[in-house]
Coordinates of C-alpha atoms in Angstrom, one line a residue:
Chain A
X212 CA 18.8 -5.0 -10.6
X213 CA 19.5 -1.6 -10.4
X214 CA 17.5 1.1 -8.5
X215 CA 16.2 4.7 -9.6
X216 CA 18.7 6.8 -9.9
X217 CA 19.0 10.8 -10.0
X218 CA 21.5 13.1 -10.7
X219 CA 22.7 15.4 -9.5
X220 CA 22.4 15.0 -5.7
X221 CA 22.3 18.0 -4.8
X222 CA 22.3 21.5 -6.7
X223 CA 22.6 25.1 -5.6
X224 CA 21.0 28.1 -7.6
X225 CA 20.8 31.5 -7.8
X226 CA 16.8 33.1 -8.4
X227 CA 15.6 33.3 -12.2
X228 CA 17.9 30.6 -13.0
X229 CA 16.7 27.2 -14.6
X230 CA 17.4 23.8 -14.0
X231 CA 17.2 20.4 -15.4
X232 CA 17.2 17.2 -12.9
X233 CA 17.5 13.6 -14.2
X234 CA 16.2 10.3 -13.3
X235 CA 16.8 7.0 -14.9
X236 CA 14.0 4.4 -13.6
X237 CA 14.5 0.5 -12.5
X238 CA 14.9 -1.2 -15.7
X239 CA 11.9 -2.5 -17.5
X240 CA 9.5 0.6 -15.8
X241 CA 7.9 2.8 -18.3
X242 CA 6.2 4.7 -15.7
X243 CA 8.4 7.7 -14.0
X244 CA 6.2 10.3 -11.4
X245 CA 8.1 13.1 -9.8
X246 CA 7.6 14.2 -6.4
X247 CA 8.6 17.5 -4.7
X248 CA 9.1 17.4 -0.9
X249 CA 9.1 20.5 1.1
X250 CA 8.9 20.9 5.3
X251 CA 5.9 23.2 4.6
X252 CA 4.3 21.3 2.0
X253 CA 4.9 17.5 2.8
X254 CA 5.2 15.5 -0.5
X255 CA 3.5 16.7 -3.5
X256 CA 3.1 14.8 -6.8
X257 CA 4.4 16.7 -9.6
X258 CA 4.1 14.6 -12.8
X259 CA 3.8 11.1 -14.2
X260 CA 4.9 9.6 -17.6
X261 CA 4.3 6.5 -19.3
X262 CA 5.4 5.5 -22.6
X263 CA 6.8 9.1 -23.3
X264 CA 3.7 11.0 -22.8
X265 CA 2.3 12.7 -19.6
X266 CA -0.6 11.3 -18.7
X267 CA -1.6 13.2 -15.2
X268 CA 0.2 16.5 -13.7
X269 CA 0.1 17.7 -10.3
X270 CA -0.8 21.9 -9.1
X271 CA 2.3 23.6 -10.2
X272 CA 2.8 26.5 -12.2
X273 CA 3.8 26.0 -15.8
X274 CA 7.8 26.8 -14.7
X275 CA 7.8 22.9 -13.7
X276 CA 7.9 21.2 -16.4
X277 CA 9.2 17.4 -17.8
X278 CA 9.8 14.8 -20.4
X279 CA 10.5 11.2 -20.8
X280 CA 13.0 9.6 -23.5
X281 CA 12.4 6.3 -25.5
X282 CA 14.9 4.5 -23.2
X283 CA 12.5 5.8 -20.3
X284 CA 14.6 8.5 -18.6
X285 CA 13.1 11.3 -17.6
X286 CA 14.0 14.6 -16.9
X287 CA 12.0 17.7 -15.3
X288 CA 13.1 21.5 -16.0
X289 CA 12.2 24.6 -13.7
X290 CA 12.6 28.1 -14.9
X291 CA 12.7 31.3 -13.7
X292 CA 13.7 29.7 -10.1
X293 CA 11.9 31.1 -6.8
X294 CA 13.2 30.5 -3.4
X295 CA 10.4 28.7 -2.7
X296 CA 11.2 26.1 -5.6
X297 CA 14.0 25.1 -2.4
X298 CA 13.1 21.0 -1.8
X299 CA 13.9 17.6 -2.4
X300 CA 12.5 16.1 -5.6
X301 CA 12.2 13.0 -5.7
X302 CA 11.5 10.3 -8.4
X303 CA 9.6 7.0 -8.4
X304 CA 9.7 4.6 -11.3
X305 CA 6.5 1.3 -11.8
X306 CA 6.0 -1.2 -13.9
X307 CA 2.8 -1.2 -15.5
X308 CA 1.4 -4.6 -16.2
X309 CA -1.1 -3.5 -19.0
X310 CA -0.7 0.3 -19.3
X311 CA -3.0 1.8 -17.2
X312 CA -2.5 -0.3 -13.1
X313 CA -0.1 1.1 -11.3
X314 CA 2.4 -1.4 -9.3
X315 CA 3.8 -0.5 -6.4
X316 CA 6.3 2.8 -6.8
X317 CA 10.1 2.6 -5.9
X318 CA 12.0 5.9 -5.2
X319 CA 15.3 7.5 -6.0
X320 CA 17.7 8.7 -3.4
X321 CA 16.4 12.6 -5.2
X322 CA 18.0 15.9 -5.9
X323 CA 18.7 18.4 -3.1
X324 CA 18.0 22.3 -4.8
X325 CA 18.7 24.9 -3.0
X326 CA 18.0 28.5 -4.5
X327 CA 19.4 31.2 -3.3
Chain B
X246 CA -8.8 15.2 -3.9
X247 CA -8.7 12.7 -1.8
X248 CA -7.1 12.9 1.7
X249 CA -4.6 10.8 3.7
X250 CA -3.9 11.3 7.4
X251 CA -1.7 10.0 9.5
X252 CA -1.3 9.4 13.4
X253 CA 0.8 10.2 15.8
X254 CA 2.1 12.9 14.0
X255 CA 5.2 12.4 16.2
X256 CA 6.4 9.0 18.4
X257 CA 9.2 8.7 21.0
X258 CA 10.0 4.9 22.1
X259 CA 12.5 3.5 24.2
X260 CA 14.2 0.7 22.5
X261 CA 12.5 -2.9 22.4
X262 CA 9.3 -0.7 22.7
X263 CA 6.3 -2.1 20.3
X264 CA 4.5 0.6 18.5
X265 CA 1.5 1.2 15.8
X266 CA 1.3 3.9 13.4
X267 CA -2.3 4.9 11.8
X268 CA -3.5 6.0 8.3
X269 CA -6.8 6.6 6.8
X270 CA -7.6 7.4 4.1
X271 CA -11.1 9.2 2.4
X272 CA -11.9 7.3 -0.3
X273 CA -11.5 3.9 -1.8
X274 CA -7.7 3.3 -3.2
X275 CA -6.4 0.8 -5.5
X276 CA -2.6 1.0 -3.7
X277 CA -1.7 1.7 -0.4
X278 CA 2.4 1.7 0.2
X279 CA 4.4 2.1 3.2
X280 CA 7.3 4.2 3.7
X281 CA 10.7 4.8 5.8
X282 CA 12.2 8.2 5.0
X283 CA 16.0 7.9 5.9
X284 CA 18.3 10.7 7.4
X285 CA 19.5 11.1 3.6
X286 CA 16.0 11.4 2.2
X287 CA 15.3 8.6 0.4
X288 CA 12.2 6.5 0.8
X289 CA 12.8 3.4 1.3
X290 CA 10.0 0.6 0.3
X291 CA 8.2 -1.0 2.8
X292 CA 4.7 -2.8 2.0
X293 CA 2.8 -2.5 -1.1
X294 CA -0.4 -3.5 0.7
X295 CA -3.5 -2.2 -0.7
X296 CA -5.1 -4.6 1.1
X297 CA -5.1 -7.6 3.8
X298 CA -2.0 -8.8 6.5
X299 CA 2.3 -8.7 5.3
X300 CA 4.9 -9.4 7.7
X301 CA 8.5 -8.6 6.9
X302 CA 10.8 -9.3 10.5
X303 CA 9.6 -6.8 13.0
X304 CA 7.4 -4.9 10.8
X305 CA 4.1 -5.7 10.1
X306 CA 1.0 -3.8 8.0
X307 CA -2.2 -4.2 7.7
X308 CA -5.0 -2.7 5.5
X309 CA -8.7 -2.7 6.1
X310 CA -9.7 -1.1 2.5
X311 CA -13.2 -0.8 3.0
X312 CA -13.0 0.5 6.5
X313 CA -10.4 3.4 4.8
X314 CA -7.6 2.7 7.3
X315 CA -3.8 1.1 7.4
X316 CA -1.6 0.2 10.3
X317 CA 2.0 -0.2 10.5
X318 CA 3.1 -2.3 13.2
X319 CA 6.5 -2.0 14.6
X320 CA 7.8 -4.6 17.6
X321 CA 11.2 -4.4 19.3
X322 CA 11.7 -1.0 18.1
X323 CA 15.8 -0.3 17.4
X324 CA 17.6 3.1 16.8
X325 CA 17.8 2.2 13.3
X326 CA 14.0 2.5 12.9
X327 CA 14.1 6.1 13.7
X328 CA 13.2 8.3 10.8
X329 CA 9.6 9.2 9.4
X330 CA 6.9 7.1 8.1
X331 CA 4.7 7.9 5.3
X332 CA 1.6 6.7 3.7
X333 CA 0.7 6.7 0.6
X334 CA -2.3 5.8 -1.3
X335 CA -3.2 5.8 -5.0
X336 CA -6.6 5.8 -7.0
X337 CA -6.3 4.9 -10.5
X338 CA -7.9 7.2 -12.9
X339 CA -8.0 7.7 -16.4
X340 CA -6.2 10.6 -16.4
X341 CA -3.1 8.9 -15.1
X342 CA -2.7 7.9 -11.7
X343 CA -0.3 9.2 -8.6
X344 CA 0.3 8.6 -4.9
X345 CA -1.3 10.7 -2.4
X346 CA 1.1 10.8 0.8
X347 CA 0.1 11.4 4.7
X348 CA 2.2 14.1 6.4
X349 CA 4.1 11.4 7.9
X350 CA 4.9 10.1 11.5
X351 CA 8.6 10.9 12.9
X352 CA 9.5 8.5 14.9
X353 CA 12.6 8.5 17.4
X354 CA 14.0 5.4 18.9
X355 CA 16.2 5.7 21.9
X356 CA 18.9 3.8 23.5

């Protein structure tokens, strides 16, 4: 079975800019968080979806921002990028047995941004 | 929120060493996972162990949920275990759930 994947890799930007990562979860797993990883900040949960809706959101300003398609694919857009928006984000995909327990979380290899 | 810590914040070890990593954790959790970041950033899957004893080769964890603490044991430590390990828990709410990590332990095996 395939793992997470996320695309692209890695991404460099320019400040004010906006941009749109991608993450397609294990097949079968209707549950896709996002993560943001900085040396400053450690790993911060961003966002989780489950059947297309977000059900809990993490403290980030309202530039971060996500969805999740029928097929379960997710995406997450920032605008108006800040240098400090610089990190690794990372996504983790779950199956949920009955909706609500979480099973255990597997990760994507996650986008690189850079903002310069 | 609730908090996750781990210890040694940082751990140098001399190949074939044995070692033990530390996490607690401040309030009851429903998951507990393991992880090993690699050089490339990925987090690689270790032990879903909210609770009780898992062995996998030369790594082992262990979770004492109602004392609020998980080790990660690691015996004849190789170079290819150097990288950082993180902690994370998870409390499930209504409002959705998510994993809480530890800052992480960086760990260096050398030759």
């Amino acid at each position: 079975k395939a793992g997470v994947t996320q695309t692209p890799r890695y991404l460099i930007k320019t400040r004010g800019q906006q941009v749109t990562l991608s993450c397609s979860p294990i097949s079968g797993h209707r549950s896709v968080s996002w993560y943001q990883q900085t040396p400053g900040q450690g790993l911060q949960f961003l966002f989780e979806y489950f059947s297309e809706t977000q059900r809990n959101k993490g403290n980030f300003p309202g530039r971060f921002s996500g969805r999740q398609f029928s097929n379960s694919r997710s995406e997450m857009n920032v605008s108006t990028l800040e240098l400090g928006d610089s990190a690794l984000y990372l996504c983790a995909s779950s199956f949920h047995r009955d909706g609500t327990v979480m099973g255990e979380q597997f990760f994507g290899p996650g986008t690189r941004l850079t903002v310069l | 929120g609730i908090q996750v810590e781990q210890s040694p914040p940082d751990l140098i070890l001399q190949e074939g060493a044995n070692s033990t990593l530390r996490c607690n954790f401040s309030d009851s959790v429903n998951n507990l996972q393991w992880f090993h970041q690699n050089p490339w950033g990925q987090l690689i899957n270790l032990f879903y162990i909210p609770s009780g004893t898992k062995q996998n080769g030369r790594l082992s964890a262990t979770t004492v949920a109602t004392e609020r603490y998980s080790l990660l044991y690691i015996s004849s430590s190789q170079t290819t275990d150097s990288g950082v390990y993180f902690c994370a828990v998870e409390q499930i709410k209504a409002a959705g759930n998510k994993l809480t990590f530890g800052g992480g332990t960086r760990v260096l095996v050398k030759p």
